XYZ file of C-alpha atoms in Angstrom:
291
model
C -54.801 -53.299 -2.503
C -52.807 -51.025 -0.214
C -50.451 -53.929 0.383
C -50.174 -54.479 -3.372
C -49.332 -50.833 -4.021
C -46.680 -50.970 -1.301
C -45.242 -54.142 -2.812
C -44.992 -52.473 -6.203
C -43.219 -49.487 -4.652
C -40.736 -51.629 -2.757
C -40.080 -54.312 -5.345
C -37.189 -52.448 -7.028
C -34.573 -53.056 -4.320
C -35.768 -56.639 -3.979
C -35.400 -57.106 -7.718
C -31.822 -55.869 -7.604
C -30.998 -58.266 -4.799
C -32.494 -61.261 -6.581
C -31.498 -60.398 -10.144
C -35.140 -60.050 -11.145
C -34.707 -56.677 -12.825
C -34.123 -56.289 -16.567
C -30.574 -55.383 -17.509
C -31.191 -53.645 -20.830
C -33.909 -52.523 -23.233
C -35.072 -53.919 -26.549
C -36.900 -51.826 -29.123
C -39.495 -52.169 -31.843
C -39.880 -49.444 -34.459
C -43.655 -49.041 -34.547
C -43.534 -46.288 -37.179
C -40.588 -44.306 -38.600
C -39.034 -42.495 -35.643
C -41.429 -43.961 -33.035
C -40.174 -46.834 -30.893
C -41.596 -49.117 -28.219
C -39.001 -50.030 -25.571
C -39.278 -53.046 -23.280
C -36.981 -54.492 -20.637
C -34.739 -57.453 -21.444
C -33.623 -59.981 -18.829
C -34.918 -60.551 -15.339
C -38.376 -61.633 -14.283
C -39.874 -58.311 -13.260
C -42.548 -56.838 -15.584
C -41.414 -53.203 -15.537
C -43.426 -50.622 -17.423
C -42.720 -50.192 -21.111
C -41.681 -46.863 -22.581
C -42.141 -45.048 -25.875
C -39.637 -42.933 -27.780
C -40.082 -40.299 -30.489
C -36.859 -39.557 -32.400
C -36.240 -36.849 -34.984
C -34.153 -33.885 -36.067
C -35.820 -31.464 -33.648
C -36.377 -33.163 -30.295
C -36.279 -36.544 -28.592
C -39.389 -37.323 -26.547
C -39.539 -40.235 -24.097
C -42.808 -41.614 -22.745
C -42.142 -42.879 -19.202
C -38.687 -43.798 -17.949
C -38.880 -47.046 -15.947
C -37.392 -47.763 -12.518
C -34.574 -45.696 -11.039
C -31.859 -48.391 -11.349
C -32.673 -48.763 -15.065
C -32.026 -45.108 -15.878
C -28.507 -45.665 -17.291
C -29.609 -48.650 -19.405
C -32.539 -46.651 -20.748
C -30.286 -43.703 -21.539
C -27.956 -46.049 -23.438
C -30.866 -47.288 -25.550
C -32.040 -43.714 -26.228
C -28.528 -42.751 -27.290
C -28.372 -45.799 -29.580
C -31.594 -44.804 -31.344
C -31.417 -41.002 -31.177
C -27.743 -40.167 -30.729
C -28.540 -37.967 -27.730
C -30.497 -38.010 -24.439
C -34.202 -37.215 -24.283
C -35.276 -33.569 -24.415
C -38.676 -34.318 -22.851
C -40.130 -37.114 -20.729
C -43.909 -37.493 -20.576
C -44.980 -39.418 -17.467
C -48.251 -41.311 -17.954
C -48.825 -41.855 -14.207
C -46.954 -41.714 -10.908
C -45.945 -45.343 -10.309
C -42.212 -45.801 -9.932
C -41.846 -48.286 -12.798
C -42.847 -45.383 -15.081
C -41.294 -42.389 -13.276
C -38.371 -43.927 -11.406
C -35.548 -42.484 -13.493
C -37.056 -38.994 -13.815
C -34.223 -37.453 -11.832
C -31.557 -39.284 -13.832
C -33.099 -38.301 -17.182
C -33.473 -34.694 -15.964
C -29.809 -34.619 -14.946
C -29.073 -35.565 -18.552
C -31.138 -32.701 -19.940
C -34.746 -33.896 -20.023
C -37.742 -31.741 -19.101
C -40.384 -33.803 -17.273
C -44.041 -33.292 -18.255
C -47.138 -34.794 -16.603
C -50.647 -34.232 -15.318
C -51.176 -31.926 -12.330
C -52.283 -34.782 -10.060
C -49.196 -36.825 -10.855
C -46.900 -34.068 -9.645
C -48.972 -33.626 -6.490
C -48.773 -37.317 -5.628
C -45.045 -37.538 -6.300
C -44.366 -34.327 -4.386
C -46.053 -35.802 -1.292
C -44.106 -39.082 -1.478
C -40.535 -38.934 -0.062
C -39.623 -42.086 -1.987
C -40.410 -40.296 -5.264
C -39.645 -36.670 -4.382
C -35.937 -37.398 -4.265
C -34.432 -34.156 -5.508
C -34.284 -31.654 -8.370
C -35.609 -33.192 -11.567
C -37.587 -35.987 -9.949
C -40.844 -34.066 -10.256
C -42.481 -32.832 -13.464
C -41.649 -29.187 -14.182
C -44.423 -28.755 -16.748
C -47.920 -29.939 -15.807
C -51.332 -29.731 -17.422
C -54.920 -30.132 -16.160
C -56.603 -31.712 -19.176
C -54.616 -31.845 -22.427
C -51.628 -30.506 -24.324
C -50.024 -31.071 -27.718
C -46.383 -31.525 -28.726
C -45.559 -30.393 -32.289
C -42.203 -32.051 -32.902
C -40.399 -33.906 -35.680
C -43.369 -33.555 -38.009
C -45.671 -35.231 -35.485
C -48.605 -33.940 -33.526
C -48.529 -35.775 -30.195
C -51.783 -35.123 -28.356
C -51.424 -35.765 -24.613
C -54.678 -36.056 -22.677
C -55.811 -36.802 -19.138
C -58.055 -39.757 -18.308
C -59.663 -39.205 -14.916
C -59.921 -41.698 -12.044
C -58.764 -44.662 -14.107
C -55.484 -46.467 -13.331
C -54.734 -43.548 -10.964
C -56.040 -39.975 -10.766
C -53.114 -38.637 -12.800
C -53.200 -40.766 -15.953
C -52.266 -39.496 -19.391
C -52.301 -41.172 -22.785
C -50.693 -39.948 -26.008
C -52.142 -40.024 -29.526
C -49.700 -39.598 -32.401
C -52.227 -38.334 -34.905
C -50.313 -38.676 -38.181
C -48.740 -42.015 -37.267
C -52.033 -43.437 -35.902
C -50.365 -44.691 -32.720
C -51.664 -44.523 -29.152
C -49.425 -44.844 -26.093
C -51.780 -45.847 -23.286
C -49.645 -45.948 -20.167
C -51.277 -48.360 -17.736
C -54.716 -47.915 -19.280
C -53.794 -51.148 -21.020
C -52.216 -54.252 -19.534
C -52.385 -56.247 -22.758
C -53.655 -59.754 -22.087
C -53.368 -59.340 -18.290
C -55.678 -58.398 -15.460
C -55.122 -54.654 -14.997
C -53.834 -53.062 -11.817
C -56.391 -50.383 -10.922
C -54.872 -48.398 -8.058
C -57.889 -47.597 -5.885
C -55.604 -46.022 -3.274
C -54.197 -43.507 -5.767
C -57.456 -42.155 -7.124
C -58.073 -44.907 -9.656
C -61.377 -46.669 -10.178
C -62.923 -49.414 -12.276
C -65.608 -47.085 -13.641
C -63.013 -44.526 -14.747
C -60.767 -47.248 -16.145
C -63.606 -48.518 -18.329
C -64.413 -44.976 -19.476
C -60.749 -44.449 -20.329
C -60.473 -47.692 -22.269
C -63.635 -46.845 -24.195
C -62.204 -43.436 -25.072
C -59.099 -45.129 -26.460
C -61.215 -47.603 -28.421
C -63.219 -44.739 -29.903
C -59.980 -42.991 -30.970
C -58.634 -46.067 -32.714
C -59.385 -47.800 -35.982
C -58.358 -51.136 -37.442
C -54.953 -49.771 -38.461
C -54.091 -48.126 -35.116
C -51.042 -49.463 -33.317
C -51.310 -49.356 -29.544
C -48.305 -49.226 -27.206
C -49.484 -50.449 -23.782
C -47.938 -49.799 -20.398
C -47.389 -53.540 -20.066
C -47.512 -56.267 -22.688
C -46.993 -56.514 -26.454
C -47.955 -53.936 -29.057
C -51.695 -54.213 -29.580
C -54.477 -53.489 -32.035
C -57.898 -51.963 -31.524
C -59.300 -55.502 -31.429
C -56.891 -56.409 -28.617
C -57.936 -53.317 -26.662
C -61.595 -54.182 -27.216
C -61.005 -57.748 -26.007
C -59.394 -56.586 -22.765
C -62.157 -54.011 -22.253
C -64.821 -56.678 -22.735
C -63.033 -58.894 -20.202
C -63.078 -56.131 -17.591
C -66.759 -55.345 -18.166
C -67.697 -59.016 -17.899
C -65.439 -59.640 -14.884
C -67.066 -56.782 -12.992
C -70.538 -58.047 -13.918
C -69.706 -61.551 -12.672
C -68.554 -60.234 -9.312
C -71.533 -57.884 -9.019
C -73.936 -60.772 -9.627
C -72.543 -62.570 -6.581
C -72.601 -59.421 -4.463
C -76.259 -59.010 -5.428
C -76.841 -62.440 -3.869
C -75.466 -61.038 -0.584
C -72.367 -63.227 -0.733
C -69.449 -61.956 1.339
C -65.933 -61.427 0.018
C -64.527 -64.801 1.040
C -67.492 -66.654 -0.413
C -67.115 -64.792 -3.708
C -63.387 -65.538 -3.858
C -64.127 -69.206 -3.160
C -66.721 -69.222 -5.962
C -63.973 -68.023 -8.341
C -66.173 -66.018 -10.735
C -63.206 -65.128 -12.955
C -62.102 -68.733 -13.501
C -62.798 -68.517 -17.237
C -60.161 -65.790 -17.539
C -57.512 -67.324 -15.310
C -55.384 -69.121 -17.901
C -55.072 -66.056 -20.146
C -55.156 -63.070 -17.771
C -53.683 -64.229 -14.437
C -50.151 -62.921 -13.787
C -47.653 -62.348 -10.989
C -48.949 -59.124 -9.430
C -52.629 -59.259 -10.366
C -53.678 -62.846 -9.874
C -57.220 -64.009 -10.419
C -57.855 -63.740 -6.667
C -56.366 -60.236 -6.438
C -58.488 -59.099 -9.381
C -61.612 -60.549 -7.767
C -60.928 -58.785 -4.470
C -60.185 -55.523 -6.271
C -63.536 -55.676 -8.071
C -65.333 -56.455 -4.816
C -63.720 -53.478 -3.130
C -64.537 -51.203 -6.063
C -68.177 -52.285 -6.168
C -68.683 -51.965 -2.430
C -66.899 -48.676 -1.777
C -67.594 -46.532 -4.873
């Protein structure tokens, strides 16, 4: 998984060279003044972003890769008529924090969990200059009261990373999950950045418990989801872990488990470019044998 994390960190320049990167952003208005932004063009699945627009402030949730900063700013200006006032980072990966510095240079204040700032501060590839790091951090939770919305931002420990945050828009009944949801895909659980399968499951369950049948869920990757979609992906993860554990309990080694392909039933729906069925199997083995 260390190699995977490195690949994710280095894929941006490769994407530019091979025209894999999106060139613009599309938007869906999930509720009046709340938008879900996704990359258009290219083959690279960059993290999605959220946007809250109103008369008082413009709040952006995550800001994609560094080279996409200008395209993202253009989309924000199209929808809001001005740059973002605040950016909430949901975790430290560069496809969600990469244009922090660019957005800050255009007036945004970056907000995130304490652990996210610490990880970015220690990484020369992310600590690139004034504005790259969050200037407001929180240990557990905080609330934005803007544009008639109450946006509750809360930490989920040891899940995708150790610095994850999700956002509940209480009145609008919308949850922005960051990478606590890869809708319809095997999730990337970054064990080298403080993440863990146990924490990821706890985090997903917390989101499920917050939601109801009318809740709209904006994932870090994938289409807008419902509570039922979130439950389905949670159930997959629980079952996938149980399948791998059953083989470990038979004293099978890693290569034998991979060869047995315990996640075969999920391959057609959940396998994708970064987290293939094999990668997911190995990640679960590592989690179960080291935690």
